[in-house]
PDB file of C-alpha atoms in Angstrom:
ATOM      1  CA  MET Z  21     -37.439  -7.152  -4.194  1.00  0.00           C
ATOM      2  CA  PRO Z  22     -36.853  -3.610  -5.488  1.00  0.00           C
ATOM      3  CA  ASP Z  23     -36.215  -2.590  -1.643  1.00  0.00           C
ATOM      4  CA  ILE Z  24     -33.148  -5.120  -1.586  1.00  0.00           C
ATOM      5  CA  GLN Z  25     -31.582  -4.216  -4.777  1.00  0.00           C
ATOM      6  CA  LYS Z  26     -32.226  -0.678  -3.354  1.00  0.00           C
ATOM      7  CA  ALA Z  27     -30.627  -1.584  -0.011  1.00  0.00           C
ATOM      8  CA  VAL Z  28     -27.738  -3.485  -1.121  1.00  0.00           C
ATOM      9  CA  GLU Z  29     -27.197  -0.039  -3.952  1.00  0.00           C
ATOM     10  CA  GLY Z  30     -26.831   1.787  -1.287  1.00  0.00           C
ATOM     11  CA  LEU Z  31     -24.514  -0.871   0.480  1.00  0.00           C
ATOM     12  CA  GLN Z  32     -21.990  -0.511  -2.676  1.00  0.00           C
ATOM     13  CA  ALA Z  33     -22.107   2.960  -2.684  1.00  0.00           C
ATOM     14  CA  GLY Z  34     -20.923   3.672   0.951  1.00  0.00           C
ATOM     15  CA  ALA Z  35     -18.628   0.960   0.545  1.00  0.00           C
ATOM     16  CA  ASP Z  36     -17.326   2.702  -2.572  1.00  0.00           C
ATOM     17  CA  VAL Z  37     -17.143   5.676  -0.713  1.00  0.00           C
ATOM     18  CA  LEU Z  38     -15.928   4.947   2.721  1.00  0.00           C
ATOM     19  CA  PHE Z  39     -12.171   3.354   0.399  1.00  0.00           C
ATOM     20  CA  LEU Z  40     -12.175   6.125  -1.607  1.00  0.00           C
ATOM     21  CA  LEU Z  41     -12.157   8.449   1.665  1.00  0.00           C
ATOM     22  CA  VAL Z  42      -9.536   6.127   2.858  1.00  0.00           C
ATOM     23  CA  GLY Z  43      -7.358   6.302   0.604  1.00  0.00           C
ATOM     24  CA  ALA Z  44      -7.846   9.843  -0.083  1.00  0.00           C
ATOM     25  CA  VAL Z  45      -6.864  10.373   4.099  1.00  0.00           C
ATOM     26  CA  LEU Z  46      -3.595   8.298   2.695  1.00  0.00           C
ATOM     27  CA  VAL Z  47      -2.502  10.735   0.125  1.00  0.00           C
ATOM     28  CA  PHE Z  48      -3.473  13.416   2.077  1.00  0.00           C
ATOM     29  CA  ALA Z  49      -0.942  12.293   4.785  1.00  0.00           C
ATOM     30  CA  MET Z  50       2.064  12.027   1.754  1.00  0.00           C
ATOM     31  CA  HIS Z  51       1.422  16.027   2.349  1.00  0.00           C
ATOM     32  CA  GLY Z  52       2.944  15.612   6.051  1.00  0.00           C
ATOM     33  CA  GLY Z  53       5.185  13.225   4.708  1.00  0.00           C
ATOM     34  CA  PHE Z  54       6.580  15.901   1.563  1.00  0.00           C
ATOM     35  CA  ALA Z  55       6.819  18.843   5.506  1.00  0.00           C
ATOM     36  CA  PHE Z  56       8.973  17.602   7.032  1.00  0.00           C
ATOM     37  CA  LEU Z  57      11.328  16.340   3.766  1.00  0.00           C
ATOM     38  CA  GLU Z  58      11.783  19.584   2.923  1.00  0.00           C
ATOM     39  CA  ALA Z  59      12.307  20.642   6.173  1.00  0.00           C
ATOM     40  CA  GLY Z  60      14.992  18.588   6.786  1.00  0.00           C
ATOM     41  CA  THR Z  61      16.485  19.806   3.892  1.00  0.00           C
ATOM     42  CA  VAL Z  62      16.679  23.149   4.717  1.00  0.00           C
ATOM     43  CA  ARG Z  63      19.132  25.137   6.794  1.00  0.00           C
ATOM     44  CA  HIS Z  64      17.854  25.739  10.297  1.00  0.00           C
ATOM     45  CA  LYS Z  65      16.811  29.279   9.929  1.00  0.00           C
ATOM     46  CA  ASN Z  66      14.670  28.111   7.148  1.00  0.00           C
ATOM     47  CA  GLN Z  67      12.667  25.332   8.385  1.00  0.00           C
ATOM     48  CA  VAL Z  68       9.748  26.786   9.732  1.00  0.00           C
ATOM     49  CA  ASN Z  69       9.493  29.183   6.611  1.00  0.00           C
ATOM     50  CA  ALA Z  70       9.861  25.383   4.138  1.00  0.00           C
ATOM     51  CA  LEU Z  71       6.697  23.894   6.672  1.00  0.00           C
ATOM     52  CA  VAL Z  72       4.647  26.927   6.118  1.00  0.00           C
ATOM     53  CA  LYS Z  73       4.997  26.798   2.347  1.00  0.00           C
ATOM     54  CA  ILE Z  74       4.034  23.427   2.396  1.00  0.00           C
ATOM     55  CA  ILE Z  75       0.285  24.264   4.204  1.00  0.00           C
ATOM     56  CA  VAL Z  76      -0.054  27.567   1.837  1.00  0.00           C
ATOM     57  CA  ASP Z  77       0.861  25.537  -1.102  1.00  0.00           C
ATOM     58  CA  PHE Z  78      -1.952  23.108  -0.427  1.00  0.00           C
ATOM     59  CA  ALA Z  79      -4.446  25.186   0.393  1.00  0.00           C
ATOM     60  CA  VAL Z  80      -3.796  27.668  -2.818  1.00  0.00           C
ATOM     61  CA  SER Z  81      -3.681  24.252  -4.326  1.00  0.00           C
ATOM     62  CA  THR Z  82      -7.350  23.757  -3.219  1.00  0.00           C
ATOM     63  CA  ILE Z  83      -8.451  27.066  -4.368  1.00  0.00           C
ATOM     64  CA  ALA Z  84      -7.711  26.973  -7.747  1.00  0.00           C
ATOM     65  CA  TYR Z  85      -8.536  22.807  -8.277  1.00  0.00           C
ATOM     66  CA  PHE Z  86     -12.046  23.618  -6.488  1.00  0.00           C
ATOM     67  CA  PHE Z  87     -13.035  27.006  -8.679  1.00  0.00           C
ATOM     68  CA  VAL Z  88     -10.978  25.929 -11.754  1.00  0.00           C
ATOM     69  CA  GLY Z  89      -8.625  22.991 -12.086  1.00  0.00           C
ATOM     70  CA  TYR Z  90     -11.405  19.954 -11.347  1.00  0.00           C
ATOM     71  CA  THR Z  91     -13.458  21.696 -13.704  1.00  0.00           C
ATOM     72  CA  ILE Z  92     -10.923  21.174 -16.723  1.00  0.00           C
ATOM     73  CA  ALA Z  93     -10.372  17.871 -15.915  1.00  0.00           C
ATOM     74  CA  TYR Z  94     -13.745  16.605 -15.501  1.00  0.00           C
ATOM     75  CA  GLY Z  95     -16.437  18.684 -16.374  1.00  0.00           C
ATOM     76  CA  VAL Z  96     -17.580  19.395 -13.176  1.00  0.00           C
ATOM     77  CA  ASN Z  97     -18.153  22.216 -10.571  1.00  0.00           C
ATOM     78  CA  PHE Z  98     -19.636  22.196  -7.098  1.00  0.00           C
ATOM     79  CA  PHE Z  99     -22.092  25.861  -7.901  1.00  0.00           C
ATOM     80  CA  ALA Z 100     -24.758  22.561  -7.752  1.00  0.00           C
ATOM     81  CA  GLY Z 101     -27.426  22.163  -5.803  1.00  0.00           C
ATOM     82  CA  ALA Z 102     -27.194  19.735  -2.333  1.00  0.00           C
ATOM     83  CA  GLU Z 103     -28.783  17.204  -3.824  1.00  0.00           C
ATOM     84  CA  ALA Z 104     -27.150  17.119  -6.500  1.00  0.00           C
ATOM     85  CA  LEU Z 105     -23.488  16.984  -4.352  1.00  0.00           C
ATOM     86  CA  ALA Z 106     -25.510  13.898  -2.002  1.00  0.00           C
ATOM     87  CA  GLN Z 107     -25.740  12.100  -4.139  1.00  0.00           C
ATOM     88  CA  LYS Z 108     -24.519   7.689  -4.069  1.00  0.00           C
ATOM     89  CA  ASN Z 109     -23.546   9.035  -0.457  1.00  0.00           C
ATOM     90  CA  GLY Z 110     -20.855  12.234  -1.466  1.00  0.00           C
ATOM     91  CA  TYR Z 111     -19.528  10.294  -3.660  1.00  0.00           C
ATOM     92  CA  GLU Z 112     -18.232  13.082  -6.029  1.00  0.00           C
ATOM     93  CA  LEU Z 113     -17.125  14.626  -3.088  1.00  0.00           C
ATOM     94  CA  VAL Z 114     -14.876  12.346  -1.955  1.00  0.00           C
ATOM     95  CA  LYS Z 115     -13.565  12.128  -5.122  1.00  0.00           C
ATOM     96  CA  PHE Z 116     -13.371  15.776  -5.537  1.00  0.00           C
ATOM     97  CA  PHE Z 117     -11.101  15.033  -1.823  1.00  0.00           C
ATOM     98  CA  PHE Z 118      -9.087  12.220  -3.489  1.00  0.00           C
ATOM     99  CA  LEU Z 119      -7.852  13.758  -6.424  1.00  0.00           C
ATOM    100  CA  LEU Z 120      -7.503  17.628  -4.811  1.00  0.00           C
ATOM    101  CA  THR Z 121      -5.069  15.668  -3.010  1.00  0.00           C
ATOM    102  CA  PHE Z 122      -2.757  14.146  -5.805  1.00  0.00           C
ATOM    103  CA  ALA Z 123      -3.154  17.868  -7.556  1.00  0.00           C
ATOM    104  CA  ALA Z 124      -1.609  18.614  -4.519  1.00  0.00           C
ATOM    105  CA  ALA Z 125       1.121  16.660  -4.444  1.00  0.00           C
ATOM    106  CA  ILE Z 126       2.547  18.888  -6.907  1.00  0.00           C
ATOM    107  CA  PRO Z 127       3.470  22.074  -5.672  1.00  0.00           C
ATOM    108  CA  ALA Z 128       4.834  20.558  -3.133  1.00  0.00           C
ATOM    109  CA  ILE Z 129       7.042  18.048  -4.697  1.00  0.00           C
ATOM    110  CA  VAL Z 130       7.826  21.185  -6.556  1.00  0.00           C
ATOM    111  CA  SER Z 131       8.368  22.853  -3.513  1.00  0.00           C
ATOM    112  CA  GLY Z 132      11.128  20.450  -2.359  1.00  0.00           C
ATOM    113  CA  GLY Z 133      12.648  20.716  -5.500  1.00  0.00           C
ATOM    114  CA  ILE Z 134      13.464  24.407  -5.148  1.00  0.00           C
ATOM    115  CA  ALA Z 135      13.801  24.919  -1.997  1.00  0.00           C
ATOM    116  CA  GLU Z 136      15.770  27.536  -0.591  1.00  0.00           C
ATOM    117  CA  ARG Z 137      15.981  28.559  -3.907  1.00  0.00           C
ATOM    118  CA  ALA Z 138      12.179  30.697  -4.659  1.00  0.00           C
ATOM    119  CA  ARG Z 139      10.206  33.191  -3.259  1.00  0.00           C
ATOM    120  CA  PHE Z 140       7.156  33.078  -1.885  1.00  0.00           C
ATOM    121  CA  GLY Z 141       5.272  34.908  -4.244  1.00  0.00           C
ATOM    122  CA  PRO Z 142       6.012  33.613  -6.977  1.00  0.00           C
ATOM    123  CA  GLN Z 143       5.845  30.557  -6.054  1.00  0.00           C
ATOM    124  CA  LEU Z 144       2.292  31.297  -5.166  1.00  0.00           C
ATOM    125  CA  ILE Z 145       1.578  32.511  -8.070  1.00  0.00           C
ATOM    126  CA  ALA Z 146       3.101  28.997 -10.024  1.00  0.00           C
ATOM    127  CA  THR Z 147       1.196  26.817  -7.132  1.00  0.00           C
ATOM    128  CA  ALA Z 148      -2.770  28.371  -8.296  1.00  0.00           C
ATOM    129  CA  VAL Z 149      -1.126  28.339 -12.593  1.00  0.00           C
ATOM    130  CA  LEU Z 150      -0.243  24.242 -12.415  1.00  0.00           C
ATOM    131  CA  VAL Z 151      -3.041  23.171 -10.161  1.00  0.00           C
ATOM    132  CA  GLY Z 152      -5.416  25.542 -12.016  1.00  0.00           C
ATOM    133  CA  LEU Z 153      -4.584  25.098 -15.706  1.00  0.00           C
ATOM    134  CA  CYS Z 154      -1.464  22.995 -16.408  1.00  0.00           C
ATOM    135  CA  TYR Z 155      -1.772  19.858 -13.990  1.00  0.00           C
ATOM    136  CA  PRO Z 156      -5.603  19.471 -15.032  1.00  0.00           C
ATOM    137  CA  LEU Z 157      -4.927  19.802 -18.843  1.00  0.00           C
ATOM    138  CA  LEU Z 158      -2.707  16.273 -17.997  1.00  0.00           C
ATOM    139  CA  GLU Z 159      -4.917  14.278 -16.159  1.00  0.00           C
ATOM    140  CA  GLY Z 160      -8.363  14.987 -17.745  1.00  0.00           C
ATOM    141  CA  ALA Z 161      -6.380  13.517 -21.146  1.00  0.00           C
ATOM    142  CA  VAL Z 162      -4.736  10.545 -19.269  1.00  0.00           C
ATOM    143  CA  TRP Z 163      -7.586   9.362 -16.233  1.00  0.00           C
ATOM    144  CA  ASN Z 164     -10.459  11.133 -17.908  1.00  0.00           C
ATOM    145  CA  GLN Z 165     -10.121  10.832 -21.521  1.00  0.00           C
ATOM    146  CA  ALA Z 166     -10.850  14.673 -22.273  1.00  0.00           C
ATOM    147  CA  PHE Z 167      -9.208  15.543 -25.072  1.00  0.00           C
ATOM    148  CA  GLY Z 168      -8.478  12.559 -27.213  1.00  0.00           C
ATOM    149  CA  ILE Z 169      -6.001  12.511 -26.815  1.00  0.00           C
ATOM    150  CA  GLN Z 170      -6.425   8.611 -25.659  1.00  0.00           C
ATOM    151  CA  ALA Z 171      -8.461   8.301 -28.776  1.00  0.00           C
ATOM    152  CA  TRP Z 172      -5.463   9.722 -30.978  1.00  0.00           C
ATOM    153  CA  LEU Z 173      -3.018   7.293 -29.443  1.00  0.00           C
ATOM    154  CA  LYS Z 174      -5.421   3.921 -29.196  1.00  0.00           C
ATOM    155  CA  ALA Z 175      -5.767   4.470 -33.278  1.00  0.00           C
ATOM    156  CA  THR Z 176      -2.141   5.754 -34.338  1.00  0.00           C
ATOM    157  CA  THR Z 177      -0.839   2.844 -31.862  1.00  0.00           C
ATOM    158  CA  GLY Z 178      -3.187   0.185 -31.127  1.00  0.00           C
ATOM    159  CA  ALA Z 179      -2.979   1.205 -27.001  1.00  0.00           C
ATOM    160  CA  GLU Z 180      -3.801   4.071 -24.520  1.00  0.00           C
ATOM    161  CA  PHE Z 181      -1.470   6.136 -22.074  1.00  0.00           C
ATOM    162  CA  HIS Z 182      -1.741   3.906 -18.790  1.00  0.00           C
ATOM    163  CA  ASP Z 183      -0.436   5.245 -15.889  1.00  0.00           C
ATOM    164  CA  PHE Z 184      -0.362   3.667 -12.815  1.00  0.00           C
ATOM    165  CA  ALA Z 185      -1.032   5.115  -9.206  1.00  0.00           C
ATOM    166  CA  GLY Z 186       0.031   9.034 -10.665  1.00  0.00           C
ATOM    167  CA  SER Z 187       3.374   7.573 -11.820  1.00  0.00           C
ATOM    168  CA  VAL Z 188       3.651  10.482 -14.741  1.00  0.00           C
ATOM    169  CA  VAL Z 189       0.756  11.970 -14.021  1.00  0.00           C
ATOM    170  CA  VAL Z 190       1.064  13.589 -10.361  1.00  0.00           C
ATOM    171  CA  HIS Z 191       4.475  12.176  -9.944  1.00  0.00           C
ATOM    172  CA  ALA Z 192       6.932  12.528 -12.896  1.00  0.00           C
ATOM    173  CA  PHE Z 193       4.522  15.380 -14.083  1.00  0.00           C
ATOM    174  CA  GLY Z 194       5.805  17.330 -10.765  1.00  0.00           C
ATOM    175  CA  GLY Z 195       9.590  16.539 -10.591  1.00  0.00           C
ATOM    176  CA  TRP Z 196       9.803  18.083 -14.324  1.00  0.00           C
ATOM    177  CA  VAL Z 197       8.828  20.493 -13.263  1.00  0.00           C
ATOM    178  CA  GLY Z 198      11.080  20.870 -10.041  1.00  0.00           C
ATOM    179  CA  LEU Z 199      13.515  20.467 -12.552  1.00  0.00           C
ATOM    180  CA  MET Z 200      12.563  23.063 -14.930  1.00  0.00           C
TER     181      MET Z 200
END
């Protein structure tokens, strides 16, 4: 009986990872939409720059979130052995990729709001700061119950803050930053 139970647990872990990976790929595909939306809103001479900016924003976001942001939001870093990272069929790695796609959406949203109005270098610095420091604080507080903010809200109002599909944590935050 324990062998069957182990097999079922392994199948469940594999299904969880697959489901999360499919979701991550779908969110990752949104970045192509961001790129083409921005390319369609700028003058013809700036279309290539807009596309390159989105790609480089994703690369900078990946580095900032990998080394700083994910650790701030979830207290997990990837400087562990391969055995630890491969547990549960690599669930923690796939979860990182899934959450990275949301984190990288912040500078993509901001980029669309400031198209043709910002220089490339300062925007990349802003991307690193947003994805490495600012966004993970909000993400950790809302999605990971970190920093005691959800507990305070529950004690004060009787309910926690619930974010549906990143409507505030991702989209509103990106919009607010773009507006500033």
